[in-house]
């Protein structure tokens, strides 16, 4: 399993949010460096963002969720065209599950299991 996984749920529809592009970046030398990308599946998940063997070093990471296409497809307002979630990883190889709960006018996240 990827060291970082995510799950996007559309709380306004009560369904997983499929087809959302996600980019994982690492803050290095005062800039964001893209290290992986994926698109949420029918269950709203990207479980293979990174190869299972890849371990991330300690540092600051960002998941960028591009939402405008998803909201347009579902004929919803595009108030938040993207959401960035930044977090600090320990570098100890533990698993991080970072869900995103979204609606056209709000979003929430937490560290899952």
Short mmCIF file of C-alpha atoms in Angstrom, two decimals, residues 3-108:
data_model
loop_
_atom_site.label_atom_id
_atom_site.label_comp_id
_atom_site.label_asym_id
_atom_site.label_seq_id
_atom_site.Cartn_x
_atom_site.Cartn_y
_atom_site.Cartn_z
CA UNK A 3 2.51 5.38 2.37
CA UNK A 4 -0.01 8.18 1.68
CA UNK A 5 -3.61 7.34 0.80
CA UNK A 6 -6.66 9.53 0.42
CA UNK A 7 -10.42 9.25 0.09
CA UNK A 8 -12.66 12.03 -1.24
CA UNK A 9 -16.33 12.10 -0.25
CA UNK A 10 -18.87 14.55 -1.62
CA UNK A 11 -21.02 15.28 1.42
CA UNK A 12 -23.58 17.22 -0.63
CA UNK A 13 -24.33 14.14 -2.75
CA UNK A 14 -23.60 11.51 -0.11
CA UNK A 15 -21.26 9.73 -2.55
CA UNK A 16 -17.56 9.16 -3.22
CA UNK A 17 -16.04 11.81 -5.50
CA UNK A 18 -14.51 10.06 -8.51
CA UNK A 19 -12.35 11.57 -11.23
CA UNK A 20 -10.57 14.16 -9.07
CA UNK A 21 -6.92 14.77 -10.02
CA UNK A 22 -4.55 14.82 -7.05
CA UNK A 23 -0.91 15.90 -6.97
CA UNK A 24 1.48 15.10 -4.11
CA UNK A 25 4.37 17.54 -3.71
CA UNK A 26 7.30 17.89 -1.30
CA UNK A 27 8.61 21.25 -0.06
CA UNK A 28 12.31 21.31 -1.01
CA UNK A 29 14.72 24.25 -1.24
CA UNK A 30 11.91 26.83 -0.92
CA UNK A 31 9.69 25.36 -3.66
CA UNK A 32 7.12 22.61 -4.20
CA UNK A 33 8.43 19.58 -6.11
CA UNK A 34 5.84 17.19 -7.55
CA UNK A 35 6.54 13.58 -6.60
CA UNK A 36 3.33 11.75 -7.51
CA UNK A 37 -0.12 12.18 -8.99
CA UNK A 38 -3.31 10.20 -9.40
CA UNK A 39 -7.05 10.40 -9.99
CA UNK A 40 -9.71 9.24 -7.57
CA UNK A 41 -11.43 6.01 -8.57
CA UNK A 42 -15.15 5.14 -8.43
CA UNK A 43 -14.86 4.78 -4.65
CA UNK A 44 -13.22 8.23 -4.35
CA UNK A 45 -9.86 6.72 -3.42
CA UNK A 46 -6.28 6.89 -4.61
CA UNK A 47 -4.60 4.01 -2.84
CA UNK A 48 -1.61 3.65 -5.18
CA UNK A 49 -0.36 7.24 -5.16
CA UNK A 50 3.14 5.97 -4.35
CA UNK A 51 4.75 2.58 -4.91
CA UNK A 52 4.44 0.43 -1.78
CA UNK A 53 8.23 0.29 -1.50
CA UNK A 54 8.72 4.08 -1.55
CA UNK A 55 9.32 5.73 1.84
CA UNK A 56 9.06 9.48 2.20
CA UNK A 57 11.65 11.47 4.09
CA UNK A 58 10.79 13.78 6.95
CA UNK A 59 9.34 17.06 5.76
CA UNK A 60 6.44 19.12 4.56
CA UNK A 61 4.12 17.66 1.93
CA UNK A 62 1.10 18.92 0.03
CA UNK A 63 -1.85 17.12 -1.54
CA UNK A 64 -3.51 19.32 -4.17
CA UNK A 65 -7.05 18.32 -5.16
CA UNK A 66 -8.28 19.90 -8.43
CA UNK A 67 -12.03 20.21 -7.96
CA UNK A 68 -13.35 22.49 -10.70
CA UNK A 69 -13.89 19.72 -13.28
CA UNK A 70 -15.70 17.56 -10.71
CA UNK A 71 -18.10 20.31 -9.69
CA UNK A 72 -18.77 21.34 -13.30
CA UNK A 73 -19.50 17.70 -14.22
CA UNK A 74 -22.08 17.53 -11.44
CA UNK A 75 -23.58 20.93 -12.31
CA UNK A 76 -22.53 22.45 -9.00
CA UNK A 77 -21.01 25.85 -8.23
CA UNK A 78 -17.23 26.05 -8.32
CA UNK A 79 -16.44 28.16 -5.27
CA UNK A 80 -13.29 26.17 -4.38
CA UNK A 81 -11.55 25.21 -7.65
CA UNK A 82 -8.81 23.42 -5.70
CA UNK A 83 -7.95 22.40 -2.17
CA UNK A 84 -4.41 22.16 -0.83
CA UNK A 85 -3.73 20.08 2.27
CA UNK A 86 -0.27 20.53 3.75
CA UNK A 87 1.10 18.25 6.42
CA UNK A 88 4.39 17.37 8.11
CA UNK A 89 5.56 13.77 7.86
CA UNK A 90 7.91 12.21 10.39
CA UNK A 91 10.09 10.27 7.97
CA UNK A 92 9.65 7.11 10.03
CA UNK A 93 7.75 5.25 7.30
CA UNK A 94 4.33 5.24 8.95
CA UNK A 95 1.15 5.24 6.90
CA UNK A 96 -0.81 8.49 6.44
CA UNK A 97 -4.45 8.44 5.35
CA UNK A 98 -5.66 11.96 4.49
CA UNK A 99 -9.37 12.09 3.58
CA UNK A 100 -11.15 15.10 2.10
CA UNK A 101 -14.84 15.72 2.75
CA UNK A 102 -16.18 18.27 0.31
CA UNK A 103 -19.23 20.17 -0.81
CA UNK A 104 -19.56 23.12 -3.19
CA UNK A 105 -19.13 25.66 -0.37
CA UNK A 106 -16.97 23.89 2.19
CA UNK A 107 -14.47 21.17 2.91
CA UNK A 108 -12.90 19.35 5.83
#
